[in-house]
Coordinates of C-alpha atoms in Angstrom, one line a residue:
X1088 CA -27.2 -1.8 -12.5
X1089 CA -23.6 -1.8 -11.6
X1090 CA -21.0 -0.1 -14.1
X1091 CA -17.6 -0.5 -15.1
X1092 CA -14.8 0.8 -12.7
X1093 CA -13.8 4.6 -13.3
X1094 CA -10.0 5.7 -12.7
X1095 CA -6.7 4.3 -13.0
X1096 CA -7.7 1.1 -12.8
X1097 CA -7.0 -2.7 -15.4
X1098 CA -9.0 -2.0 -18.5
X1099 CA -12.6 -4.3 -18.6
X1100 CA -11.2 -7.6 -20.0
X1101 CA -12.5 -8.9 -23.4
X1102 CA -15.9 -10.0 -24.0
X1103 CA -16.9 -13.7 -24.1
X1104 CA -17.3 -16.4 -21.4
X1105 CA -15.6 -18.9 -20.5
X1106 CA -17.3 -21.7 -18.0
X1107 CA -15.5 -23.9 -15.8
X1108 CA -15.6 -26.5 -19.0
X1109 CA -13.1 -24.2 -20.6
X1110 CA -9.5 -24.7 -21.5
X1111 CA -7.7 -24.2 -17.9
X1112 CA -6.3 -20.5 -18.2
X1113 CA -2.1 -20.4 -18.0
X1114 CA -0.6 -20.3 -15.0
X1115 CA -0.3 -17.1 -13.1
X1116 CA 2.2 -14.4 -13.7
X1117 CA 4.8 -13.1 -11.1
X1118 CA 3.0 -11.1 -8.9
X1119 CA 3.3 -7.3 -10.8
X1120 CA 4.5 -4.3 -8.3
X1121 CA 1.7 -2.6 -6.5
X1122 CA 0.8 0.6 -7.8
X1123 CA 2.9 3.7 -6.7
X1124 CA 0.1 4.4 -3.2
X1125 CA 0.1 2.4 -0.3
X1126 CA -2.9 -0.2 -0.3
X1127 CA -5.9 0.5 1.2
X1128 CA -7.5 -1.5 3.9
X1129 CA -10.8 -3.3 4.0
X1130 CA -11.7 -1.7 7.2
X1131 CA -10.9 1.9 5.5
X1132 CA -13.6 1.1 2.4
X1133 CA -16.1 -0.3 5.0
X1134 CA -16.4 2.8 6.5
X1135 CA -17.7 4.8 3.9
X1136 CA -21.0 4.9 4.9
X1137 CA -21.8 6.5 1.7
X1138 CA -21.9 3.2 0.0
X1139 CA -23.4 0.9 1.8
X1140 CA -20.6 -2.2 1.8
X1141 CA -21.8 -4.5 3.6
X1142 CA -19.2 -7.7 5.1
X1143 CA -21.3 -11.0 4.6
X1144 CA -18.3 -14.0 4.9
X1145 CA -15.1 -13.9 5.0
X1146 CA -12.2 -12.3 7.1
X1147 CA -12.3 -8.5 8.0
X1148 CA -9.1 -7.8 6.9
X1149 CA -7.6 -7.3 3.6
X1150 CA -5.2 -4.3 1.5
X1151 CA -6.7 -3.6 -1.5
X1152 CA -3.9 -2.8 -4.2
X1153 CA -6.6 -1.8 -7.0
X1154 CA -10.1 -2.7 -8.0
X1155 CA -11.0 -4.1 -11.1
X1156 CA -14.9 -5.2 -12.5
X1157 CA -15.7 -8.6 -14.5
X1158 CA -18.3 -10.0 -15.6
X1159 CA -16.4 -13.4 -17.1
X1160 CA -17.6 -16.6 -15.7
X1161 CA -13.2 -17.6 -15.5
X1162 CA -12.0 -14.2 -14.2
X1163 CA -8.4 -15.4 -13.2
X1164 CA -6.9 -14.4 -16.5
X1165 CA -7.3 -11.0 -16.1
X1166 CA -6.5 -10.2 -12.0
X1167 CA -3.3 -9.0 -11.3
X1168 CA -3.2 -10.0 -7.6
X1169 CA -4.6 -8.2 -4.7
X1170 CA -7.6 -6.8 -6.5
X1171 CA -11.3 -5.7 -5.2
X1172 CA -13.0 -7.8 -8.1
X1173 CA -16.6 -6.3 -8.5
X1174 CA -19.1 -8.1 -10.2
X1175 CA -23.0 -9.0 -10.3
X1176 CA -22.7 -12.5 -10.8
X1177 CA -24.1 -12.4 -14.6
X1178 CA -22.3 -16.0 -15.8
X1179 CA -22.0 -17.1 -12.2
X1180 CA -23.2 -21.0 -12.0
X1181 CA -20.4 -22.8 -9.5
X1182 CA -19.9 -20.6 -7.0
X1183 CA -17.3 -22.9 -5.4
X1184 CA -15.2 -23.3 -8.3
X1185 CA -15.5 -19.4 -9.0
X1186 CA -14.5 -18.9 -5.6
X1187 CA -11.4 -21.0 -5.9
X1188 CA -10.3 -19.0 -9.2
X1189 CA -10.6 -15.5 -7.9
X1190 CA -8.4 -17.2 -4.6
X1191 CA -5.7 -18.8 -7.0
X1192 CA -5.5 -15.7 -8.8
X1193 CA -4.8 -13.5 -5.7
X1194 CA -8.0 -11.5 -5.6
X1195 CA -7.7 -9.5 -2.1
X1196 CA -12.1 -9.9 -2.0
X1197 CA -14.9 -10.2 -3.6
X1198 CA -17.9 -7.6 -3.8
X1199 CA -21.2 -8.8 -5.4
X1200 CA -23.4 -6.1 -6.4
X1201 CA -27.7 -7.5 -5.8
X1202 CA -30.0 -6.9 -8.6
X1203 CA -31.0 -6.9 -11.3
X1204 CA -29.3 -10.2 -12.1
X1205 CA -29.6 -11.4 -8.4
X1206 CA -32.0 -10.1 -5.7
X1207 CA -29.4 -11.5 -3.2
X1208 CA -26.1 -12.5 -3.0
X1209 CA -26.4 -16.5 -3.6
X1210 CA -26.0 -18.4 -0.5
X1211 CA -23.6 -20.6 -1.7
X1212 CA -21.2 -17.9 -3.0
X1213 CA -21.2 -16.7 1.3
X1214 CA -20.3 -20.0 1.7
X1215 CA -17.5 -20.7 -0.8
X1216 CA -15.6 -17.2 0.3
X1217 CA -16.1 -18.1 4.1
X1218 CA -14.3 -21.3 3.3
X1219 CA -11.4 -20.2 1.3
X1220 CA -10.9 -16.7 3.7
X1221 CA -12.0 -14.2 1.1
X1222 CA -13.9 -11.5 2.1
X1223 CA -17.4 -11.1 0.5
X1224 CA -18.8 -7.9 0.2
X1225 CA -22.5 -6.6 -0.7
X1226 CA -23.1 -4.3 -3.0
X1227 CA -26.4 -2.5 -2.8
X1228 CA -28.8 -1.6 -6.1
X1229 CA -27.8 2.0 -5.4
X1230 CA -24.5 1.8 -5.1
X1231 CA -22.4 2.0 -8.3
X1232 CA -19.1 0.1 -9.2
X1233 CA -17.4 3.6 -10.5
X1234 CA -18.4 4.7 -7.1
X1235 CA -16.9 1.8 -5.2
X1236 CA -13.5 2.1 -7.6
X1237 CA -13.7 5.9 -7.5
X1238 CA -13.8 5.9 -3.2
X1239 CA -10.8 3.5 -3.4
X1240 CA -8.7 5.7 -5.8
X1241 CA -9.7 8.8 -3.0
X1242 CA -8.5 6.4 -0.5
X1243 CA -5.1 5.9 -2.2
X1244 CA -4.8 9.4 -2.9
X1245 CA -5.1 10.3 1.1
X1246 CA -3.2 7.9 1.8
X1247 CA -0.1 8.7 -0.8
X1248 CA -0.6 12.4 0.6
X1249 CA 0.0 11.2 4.0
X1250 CA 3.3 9.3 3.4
X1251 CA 4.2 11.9 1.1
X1252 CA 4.0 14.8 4.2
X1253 CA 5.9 12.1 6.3
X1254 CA 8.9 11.1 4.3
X1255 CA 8.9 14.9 3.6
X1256 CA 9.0 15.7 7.1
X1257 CA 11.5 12.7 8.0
X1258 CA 14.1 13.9 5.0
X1259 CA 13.9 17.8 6.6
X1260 CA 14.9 15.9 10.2
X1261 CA 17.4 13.7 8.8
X1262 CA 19.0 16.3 6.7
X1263 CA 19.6 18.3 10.0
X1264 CA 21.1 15.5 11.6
X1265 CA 23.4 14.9 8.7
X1266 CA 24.9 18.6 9.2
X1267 CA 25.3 18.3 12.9
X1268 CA 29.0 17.8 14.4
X1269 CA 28.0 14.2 15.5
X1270 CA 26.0 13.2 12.2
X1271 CA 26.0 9.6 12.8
X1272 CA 24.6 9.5 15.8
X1273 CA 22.2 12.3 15.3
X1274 CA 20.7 11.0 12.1
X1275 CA 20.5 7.5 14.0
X1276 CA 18.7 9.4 16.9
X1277 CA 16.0 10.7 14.1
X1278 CA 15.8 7.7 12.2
X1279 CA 15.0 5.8 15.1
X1280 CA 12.5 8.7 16.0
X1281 CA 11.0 8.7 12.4
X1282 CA 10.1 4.9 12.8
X1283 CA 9.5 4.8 16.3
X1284 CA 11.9 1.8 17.1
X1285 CA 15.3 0.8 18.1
X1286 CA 18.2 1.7 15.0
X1287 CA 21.8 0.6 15.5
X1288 CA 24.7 0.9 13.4
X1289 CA 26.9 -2.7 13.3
X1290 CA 30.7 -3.2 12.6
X1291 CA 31.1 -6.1 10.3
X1292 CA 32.1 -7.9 13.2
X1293 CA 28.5 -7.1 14.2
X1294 CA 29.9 -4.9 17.0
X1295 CA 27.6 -1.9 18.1
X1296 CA 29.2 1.3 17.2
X1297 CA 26.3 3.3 18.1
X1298 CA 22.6 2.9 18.9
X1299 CA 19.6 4.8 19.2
X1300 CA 15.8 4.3 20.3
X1301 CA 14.2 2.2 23.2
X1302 CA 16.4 -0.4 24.2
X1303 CA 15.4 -4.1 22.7
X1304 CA 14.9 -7.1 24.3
X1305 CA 17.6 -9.7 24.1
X1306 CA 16.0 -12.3 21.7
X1307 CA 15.2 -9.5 19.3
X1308 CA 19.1 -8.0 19.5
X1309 CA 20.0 -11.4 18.8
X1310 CA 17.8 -12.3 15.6
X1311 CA 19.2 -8.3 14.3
X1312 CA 22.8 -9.6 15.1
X1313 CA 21.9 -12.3 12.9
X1314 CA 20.1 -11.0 10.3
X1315 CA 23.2 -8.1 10.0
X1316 CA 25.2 -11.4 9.1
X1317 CA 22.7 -11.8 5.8
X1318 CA 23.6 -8.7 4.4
X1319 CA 27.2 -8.5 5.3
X1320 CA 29.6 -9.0 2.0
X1321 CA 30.6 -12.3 1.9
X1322 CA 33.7 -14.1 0.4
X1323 CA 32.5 -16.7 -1.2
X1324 CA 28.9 -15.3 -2.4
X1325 CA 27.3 -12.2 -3.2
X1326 CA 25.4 -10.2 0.2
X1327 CA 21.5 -9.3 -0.5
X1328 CA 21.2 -5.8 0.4
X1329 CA 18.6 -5.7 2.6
X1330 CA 16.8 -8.3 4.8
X1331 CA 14.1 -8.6 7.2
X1332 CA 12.5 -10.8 9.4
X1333 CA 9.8 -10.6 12.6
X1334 CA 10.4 -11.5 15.6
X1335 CA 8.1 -11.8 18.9
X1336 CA 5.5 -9.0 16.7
X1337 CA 8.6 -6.5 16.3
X1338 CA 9.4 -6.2 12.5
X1339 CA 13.5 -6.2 12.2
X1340 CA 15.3 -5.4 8.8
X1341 CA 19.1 -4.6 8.2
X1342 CA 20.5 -2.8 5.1
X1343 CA 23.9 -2.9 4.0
X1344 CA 25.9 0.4 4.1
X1345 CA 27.7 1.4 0.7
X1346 CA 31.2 2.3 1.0
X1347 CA 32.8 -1.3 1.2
X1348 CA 33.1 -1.4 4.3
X1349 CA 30.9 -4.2 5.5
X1350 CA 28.9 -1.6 7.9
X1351 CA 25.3 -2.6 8.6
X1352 CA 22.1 -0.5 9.6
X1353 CA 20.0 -2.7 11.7
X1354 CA 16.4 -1.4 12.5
X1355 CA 13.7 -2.8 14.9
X1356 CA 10.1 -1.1 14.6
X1357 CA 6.8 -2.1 15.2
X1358 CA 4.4 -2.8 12.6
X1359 CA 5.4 -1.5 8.9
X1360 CA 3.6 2.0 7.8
X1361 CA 3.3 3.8 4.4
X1362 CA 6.9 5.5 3.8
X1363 CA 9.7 3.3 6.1
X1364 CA 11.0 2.1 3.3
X1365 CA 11.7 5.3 1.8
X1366 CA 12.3 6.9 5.3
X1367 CA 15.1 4.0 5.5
X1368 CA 16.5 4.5 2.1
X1369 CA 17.6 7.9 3.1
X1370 CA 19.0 6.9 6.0
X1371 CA 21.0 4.6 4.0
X1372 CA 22.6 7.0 1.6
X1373 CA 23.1 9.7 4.5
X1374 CA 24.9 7.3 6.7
X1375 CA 26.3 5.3 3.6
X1376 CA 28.6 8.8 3.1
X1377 CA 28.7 9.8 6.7
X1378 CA 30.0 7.0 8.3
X1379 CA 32.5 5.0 6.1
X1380 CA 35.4 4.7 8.1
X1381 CA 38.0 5.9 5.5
X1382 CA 36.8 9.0 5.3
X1383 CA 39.1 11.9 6.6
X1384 CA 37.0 15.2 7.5
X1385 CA 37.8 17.0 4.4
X1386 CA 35.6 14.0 2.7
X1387 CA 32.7 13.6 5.1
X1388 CA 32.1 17.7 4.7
X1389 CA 32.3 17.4 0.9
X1390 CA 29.9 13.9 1.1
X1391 CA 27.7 16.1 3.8
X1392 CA 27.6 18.7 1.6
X1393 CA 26.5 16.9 -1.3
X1394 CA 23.7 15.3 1.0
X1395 CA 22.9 19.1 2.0
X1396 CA 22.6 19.8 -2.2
X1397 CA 20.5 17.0 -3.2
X1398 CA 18.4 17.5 -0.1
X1399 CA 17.2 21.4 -1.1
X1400 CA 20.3 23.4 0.0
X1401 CA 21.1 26.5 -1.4
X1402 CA 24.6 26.1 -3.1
X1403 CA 26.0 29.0 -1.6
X1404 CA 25.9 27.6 1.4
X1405 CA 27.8 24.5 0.7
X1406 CA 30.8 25.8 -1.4
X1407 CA 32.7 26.8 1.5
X1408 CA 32.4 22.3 2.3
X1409 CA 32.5 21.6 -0.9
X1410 CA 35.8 23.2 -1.0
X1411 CA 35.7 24.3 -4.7
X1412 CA 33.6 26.5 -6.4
X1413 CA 33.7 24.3 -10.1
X1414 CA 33.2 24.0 -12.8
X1415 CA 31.0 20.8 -11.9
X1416 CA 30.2 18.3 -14.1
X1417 CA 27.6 16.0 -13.2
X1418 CA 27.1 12.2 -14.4
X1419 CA 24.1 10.0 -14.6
X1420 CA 24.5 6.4 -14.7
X1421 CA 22.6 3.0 -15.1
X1422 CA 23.6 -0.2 -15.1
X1423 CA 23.6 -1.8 -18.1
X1424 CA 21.0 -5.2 -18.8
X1425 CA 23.7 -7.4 -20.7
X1426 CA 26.0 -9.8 -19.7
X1427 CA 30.1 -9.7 -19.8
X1428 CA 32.1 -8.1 -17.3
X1429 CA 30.6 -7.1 -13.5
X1430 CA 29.7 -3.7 -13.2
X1431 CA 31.4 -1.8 -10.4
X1432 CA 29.3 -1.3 -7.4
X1433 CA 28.3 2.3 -7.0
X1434 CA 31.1 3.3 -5.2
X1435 CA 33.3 2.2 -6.7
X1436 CA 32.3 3.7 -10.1
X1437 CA 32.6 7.5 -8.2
X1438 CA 36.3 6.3 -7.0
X1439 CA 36.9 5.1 -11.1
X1440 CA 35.4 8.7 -12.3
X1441 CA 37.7 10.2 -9.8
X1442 CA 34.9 11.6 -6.9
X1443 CA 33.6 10.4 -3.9
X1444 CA 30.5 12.6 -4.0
X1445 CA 28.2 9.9 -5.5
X1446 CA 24.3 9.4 -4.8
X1447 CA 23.4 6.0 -5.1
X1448 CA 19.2 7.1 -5.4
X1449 CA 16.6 5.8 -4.0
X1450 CA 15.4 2.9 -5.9
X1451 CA 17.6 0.2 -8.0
X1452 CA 15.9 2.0 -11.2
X1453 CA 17.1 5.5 -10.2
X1454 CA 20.1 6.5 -11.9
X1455 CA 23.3 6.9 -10.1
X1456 CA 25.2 10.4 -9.6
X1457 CA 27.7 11.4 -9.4
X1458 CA 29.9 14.8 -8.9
X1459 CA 33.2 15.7 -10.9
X1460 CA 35.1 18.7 -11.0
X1461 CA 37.8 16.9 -12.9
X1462 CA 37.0 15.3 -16.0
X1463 CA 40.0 14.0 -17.2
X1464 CA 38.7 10.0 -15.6
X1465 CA 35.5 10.4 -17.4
X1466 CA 35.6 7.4 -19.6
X1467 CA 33.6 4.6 -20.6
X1468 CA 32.8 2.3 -17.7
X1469 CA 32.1 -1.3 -17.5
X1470 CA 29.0 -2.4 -17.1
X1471 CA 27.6 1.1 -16.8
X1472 CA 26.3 3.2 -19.5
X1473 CA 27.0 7.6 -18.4
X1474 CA 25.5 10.5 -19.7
X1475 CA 27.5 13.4 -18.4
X1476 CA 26.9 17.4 -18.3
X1477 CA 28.7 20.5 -19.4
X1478 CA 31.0 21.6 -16.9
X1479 CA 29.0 24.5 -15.0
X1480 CA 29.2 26.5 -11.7
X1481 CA 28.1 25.8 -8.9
X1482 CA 24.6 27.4 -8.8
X1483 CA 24.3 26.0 -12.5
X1484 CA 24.1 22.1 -10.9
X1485 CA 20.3 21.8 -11.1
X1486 CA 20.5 22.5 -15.1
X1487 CA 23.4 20.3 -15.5
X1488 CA 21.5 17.6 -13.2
X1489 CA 18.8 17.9 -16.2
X1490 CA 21.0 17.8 -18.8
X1491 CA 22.8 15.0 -17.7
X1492 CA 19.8 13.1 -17.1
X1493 CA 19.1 13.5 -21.0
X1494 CA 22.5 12.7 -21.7
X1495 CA 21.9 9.0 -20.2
X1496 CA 18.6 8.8 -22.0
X1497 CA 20.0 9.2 -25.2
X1498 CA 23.2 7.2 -24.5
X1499 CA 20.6 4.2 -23.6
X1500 CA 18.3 4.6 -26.8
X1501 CA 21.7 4.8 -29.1
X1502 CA 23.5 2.3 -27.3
X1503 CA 26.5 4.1 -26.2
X1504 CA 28.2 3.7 -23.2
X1505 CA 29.5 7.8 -22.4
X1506 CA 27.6 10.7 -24.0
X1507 CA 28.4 13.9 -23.2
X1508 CA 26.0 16.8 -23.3
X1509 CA 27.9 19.7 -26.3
X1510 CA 28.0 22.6 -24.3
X1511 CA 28.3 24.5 -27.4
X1512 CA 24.6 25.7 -29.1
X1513 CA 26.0 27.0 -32.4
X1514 CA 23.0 29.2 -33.9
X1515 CA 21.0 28.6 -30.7
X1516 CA 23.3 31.4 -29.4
X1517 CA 22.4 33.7 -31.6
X1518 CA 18.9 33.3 -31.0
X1519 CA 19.3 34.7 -27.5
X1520 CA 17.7 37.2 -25.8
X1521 CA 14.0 38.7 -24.5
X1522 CA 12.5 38.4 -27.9
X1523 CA 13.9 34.9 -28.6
X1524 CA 12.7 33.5 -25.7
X1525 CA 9.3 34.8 -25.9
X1526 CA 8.9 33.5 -29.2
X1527 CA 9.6 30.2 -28.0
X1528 CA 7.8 30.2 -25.1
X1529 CA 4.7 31.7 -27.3
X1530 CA 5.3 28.7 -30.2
X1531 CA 5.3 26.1 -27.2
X1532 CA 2.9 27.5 -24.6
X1533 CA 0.4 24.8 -25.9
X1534 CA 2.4 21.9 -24.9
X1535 CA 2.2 21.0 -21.4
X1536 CA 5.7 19.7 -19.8
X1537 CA 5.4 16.2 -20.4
X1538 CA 4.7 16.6 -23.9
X1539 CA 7.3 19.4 -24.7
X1540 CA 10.3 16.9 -23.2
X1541 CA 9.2 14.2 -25.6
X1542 CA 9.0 16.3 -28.6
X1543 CA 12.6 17.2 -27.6
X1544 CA 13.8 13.6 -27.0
X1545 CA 11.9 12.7 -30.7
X1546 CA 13.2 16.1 -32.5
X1547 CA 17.1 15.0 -31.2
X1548 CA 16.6 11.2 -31.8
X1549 CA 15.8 11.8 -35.4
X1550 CA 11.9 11.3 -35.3
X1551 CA 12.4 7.5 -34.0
X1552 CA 10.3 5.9 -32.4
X1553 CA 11.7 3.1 -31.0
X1554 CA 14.4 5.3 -29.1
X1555 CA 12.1 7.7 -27.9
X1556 CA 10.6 5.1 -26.1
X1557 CA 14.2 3.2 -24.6
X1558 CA 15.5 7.2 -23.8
X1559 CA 11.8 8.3 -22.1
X1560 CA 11.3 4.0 -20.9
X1561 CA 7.3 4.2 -21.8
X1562 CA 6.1 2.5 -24.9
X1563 CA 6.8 3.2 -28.6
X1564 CA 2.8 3.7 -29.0
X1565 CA 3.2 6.1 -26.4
X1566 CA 5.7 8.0 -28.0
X1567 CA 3.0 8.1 -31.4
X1568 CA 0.2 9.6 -28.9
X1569 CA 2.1 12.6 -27.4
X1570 CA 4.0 13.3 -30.6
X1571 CA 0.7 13.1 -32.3
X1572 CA -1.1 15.4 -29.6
X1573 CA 1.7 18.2 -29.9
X1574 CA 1.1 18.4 -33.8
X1575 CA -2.8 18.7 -32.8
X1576 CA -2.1 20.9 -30.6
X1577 CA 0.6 23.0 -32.5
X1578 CA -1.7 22.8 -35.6
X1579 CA 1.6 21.9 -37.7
X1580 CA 2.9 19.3 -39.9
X1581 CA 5.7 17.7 -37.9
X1582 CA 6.8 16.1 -40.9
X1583 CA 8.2 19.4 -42.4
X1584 CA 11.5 20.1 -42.2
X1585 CA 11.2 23.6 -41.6
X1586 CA 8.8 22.9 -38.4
X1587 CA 10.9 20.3 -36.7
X1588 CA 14.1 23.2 -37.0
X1589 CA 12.0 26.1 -35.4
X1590 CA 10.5 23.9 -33.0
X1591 CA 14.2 22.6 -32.3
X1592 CA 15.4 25.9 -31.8
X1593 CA 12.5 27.0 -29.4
X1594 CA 13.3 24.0 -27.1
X1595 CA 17.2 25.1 -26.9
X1596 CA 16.2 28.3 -26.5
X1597 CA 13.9 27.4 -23.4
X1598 CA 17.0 24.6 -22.6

């Protein structure tokens, strides 16, 4: 008898059916982000012998985001989109019309475990999928649904590992690049290496200043040429920041370059893998502060150097670039949701706080940081909200990176535009020392990592709720569940007064 799916998969939706007499379900949501693995192919899941899939209508190719059991005669309510919906046909009456929900819903295909509610997959469900191009698989008796949702999970995971070894790999090259005399045209040379393809840096004019890569042919330097003029700033309208397009089989994307300067990346690869996005992003940032053409060389070592840092570097061996050995303060800073005046660009917020050493991250959700050794600009900044360190030394960035970081979060859950992290501990200083740090390290050695940082954020939040959950961006109930499981597994009342103060100490102590 098949199961329910193990893993992190949708939750089984609620019971009750719901035939094609039913109220017509609402309309289907935005299609939600795929999870955080790359998808995994039909092909890939086929070949598990182990199973025993077997292809009966339908194409032979799909990606497979996540998989997902029902046995709801109307499952289009609860897919998400790109789904492997497993199910053993127990309401299943109109196979057409089921067909034509799992396809409006986004399903990706469609396996039907045989027996005990059907000795066969119906002939007219084979039928329905071959029409509307979703692939059908067989499930056999023996073959469970946790096993089937279980192989794809291991599938994801092999395949995250992968990407994760090859954007590793592709940052170690690129970072070498970047510290080369040449860096622009060495991290071009590896980025073009990385992706296997052609990788040009444009003037706004759309001018090559340098390329890398096998030569392209003239139809596809045309439609890059073109596709550099999407992202370019414009006067009148505001310039996406990245854009793609396929030409003639050869997949072409351009990325703006931060800076202001209207300088465009312009790639041409074959067909996408797991990780060039990311493997692009970096190339963005590095050439983003490599190549902006106001830079004099005092700046591009200092912007090299910070690439160097937040790529692994020791600090020692940036100071002498960096040019000054502190104190550092470092800044975090998101834009904020609400309306009023435009926020700066990223760039332009490091020229406001006085630096040019500004990481721009990865991802539009990632904070933004930036690099001061002068604090006397740090104020509140429109459309941003900043959480800034203490000033440290330089080998003290990586705690200040952290503290800032917390900074932000609590700025966000209280609403304030700049908080700075108090340098000053008060009593926590005189709670220094072998003996205080083993005690706190004994009171919290039950608490794994995740749960220790959100006690924190709770304990300096005031016990709320609400802005545990905006300062650690997961759910108030979320918030209960951890701060629950550290008083189970602290065996204390968190309630006291006289708990939440020794526990609050520990934690400084521990920073």
């Amino acid at each position: 008898m098949p199961d329910s799916p193990a893993g992190p998969f949708p939750a089984p939706e609620p019971a009750g059916p719901a035939g094609p007499t039913a109220p017509a379900a609402p309309a289907a949501p935005a299609a939600p982000a795929g999870p955080p693995t790359p998808p995994v192919s039909l092909g890939a899941l086929l070949a598990r012998e182990e199973l025993g899939l077997r292809r009966i209508a339908g194409p032979g190719q799909a990606e497979l985001l996540w998989v997902h059991t029902s046995e709801m005669a109307d499952p289009y309510p609860y897919l998400l989109g790109g789904e492997l919906l497993l199910s053993a046909g127990v309401l299943l009456t109109d196979p057409e019309w089921y067909v034509s929900r799992v396809v409006e819903a986004g399903a990706a295909a469609l396996g039907f475990g045989v027996r005990p509610v059907h000795e066969s997959v119906p002939p007219g469900l084979a039928e329905a999928c071959e029409r509307h191009g979703l692939p059908l698989l067989e499930v056999p008796p023996e073959t469970t649904f946790t096993s089937v949702a279980r192989a794809v999970w291991q599938l994801m995971a092999d395949a995250r590992h992968q990407e994760l070894r090859r954007t590793a790999r592709a940052q170690q090259a690129l970072a070498s690049a970047a510290a080369r005399p040449d860096p622009v045209p060495a991290v071009l040379h590896q980025l073009a290496a990385q992706l296997g393809g052609h990788a040009v840096l444009l003037s706004p004019e759309g001018g090559e200043i340098h390329t890398a890569g096998a030569r392209t042919a003239p139809p596809v330097r045309t439609a890059l040429s073109r596709l550099a003029r999407v992202v370019a700033p414009q006067e009148r309208r505001a310039a996406p920041a990245s854009a793609t397009e396929t030409v003639d089989g050869t997949h072409l994307s351009a990325y703006a370059l931060g800076g202001g300067h209207g300088l465009v990346l312009a790639l041409a690869t074959g067909p996408r893998e797991p990780g060039d996005h990311t493997v692009a992003g970096m190339a963005v940032v590095l050439l983003s502060l490599l190549a902006a053409p106001h830079q004099g060389a005092g700046s591009a070592d200092r912007s090299a150097a910070l690439v160097r840092m937040l790529l692994g570097a020791a600090p020692g061996d940036v100071a002498p670039l960096l040019g000054s050995q502190g104190p550092w303060t470092v800044v975090h800073a998101r834009r904020t949701r609400s309306g009023g005046t435009a926020p700066l660009t990223a760039g332009t917020l490091g020229a406001s706080l006085g630096s040019a050493l500004v990481d721009t991250g990865r991802r539009p959700e990632e904070a933004v940081r930036v690099l001061l050794t002068d604090t006397a600009r740090l104020t509140p900044q429109p459309g941003w909200v900043l959480g800034a360190s203490d000033p440290v030394p330089l080998d003290g960035l990586a705690a200040a990176d952290t503290r800032a970081s917390r900074a932000l979060a609590r700025a966000e859950a209280t609403r304030t535009p700049l908080l700075l992290h108090r340098a000053d501990r008060g009593l926590t200083d005189l709670l220094t020392g072998e003996a205080a740090e083993a005690h706190a390290r004994t009171l919290l050695a039950p608490l794994s990592a995740t749960l220790r940082e959100t006690l924190r954020c709770w304990l300096s939040l005031h016990g709320s709720w609400d802005r545990t959950a905006v300062a650690l961006k997961i759910h108030r109930n979320t918030v209960r569940q951890r701060v629950g499981r550290c008083a189970e597994l602290l065996g204390t009342d968190l309630d006291d007064m006289d708990v939440r103060t020794e526990l609050w100490f520990a934690l400084r102590v521990l920073g």
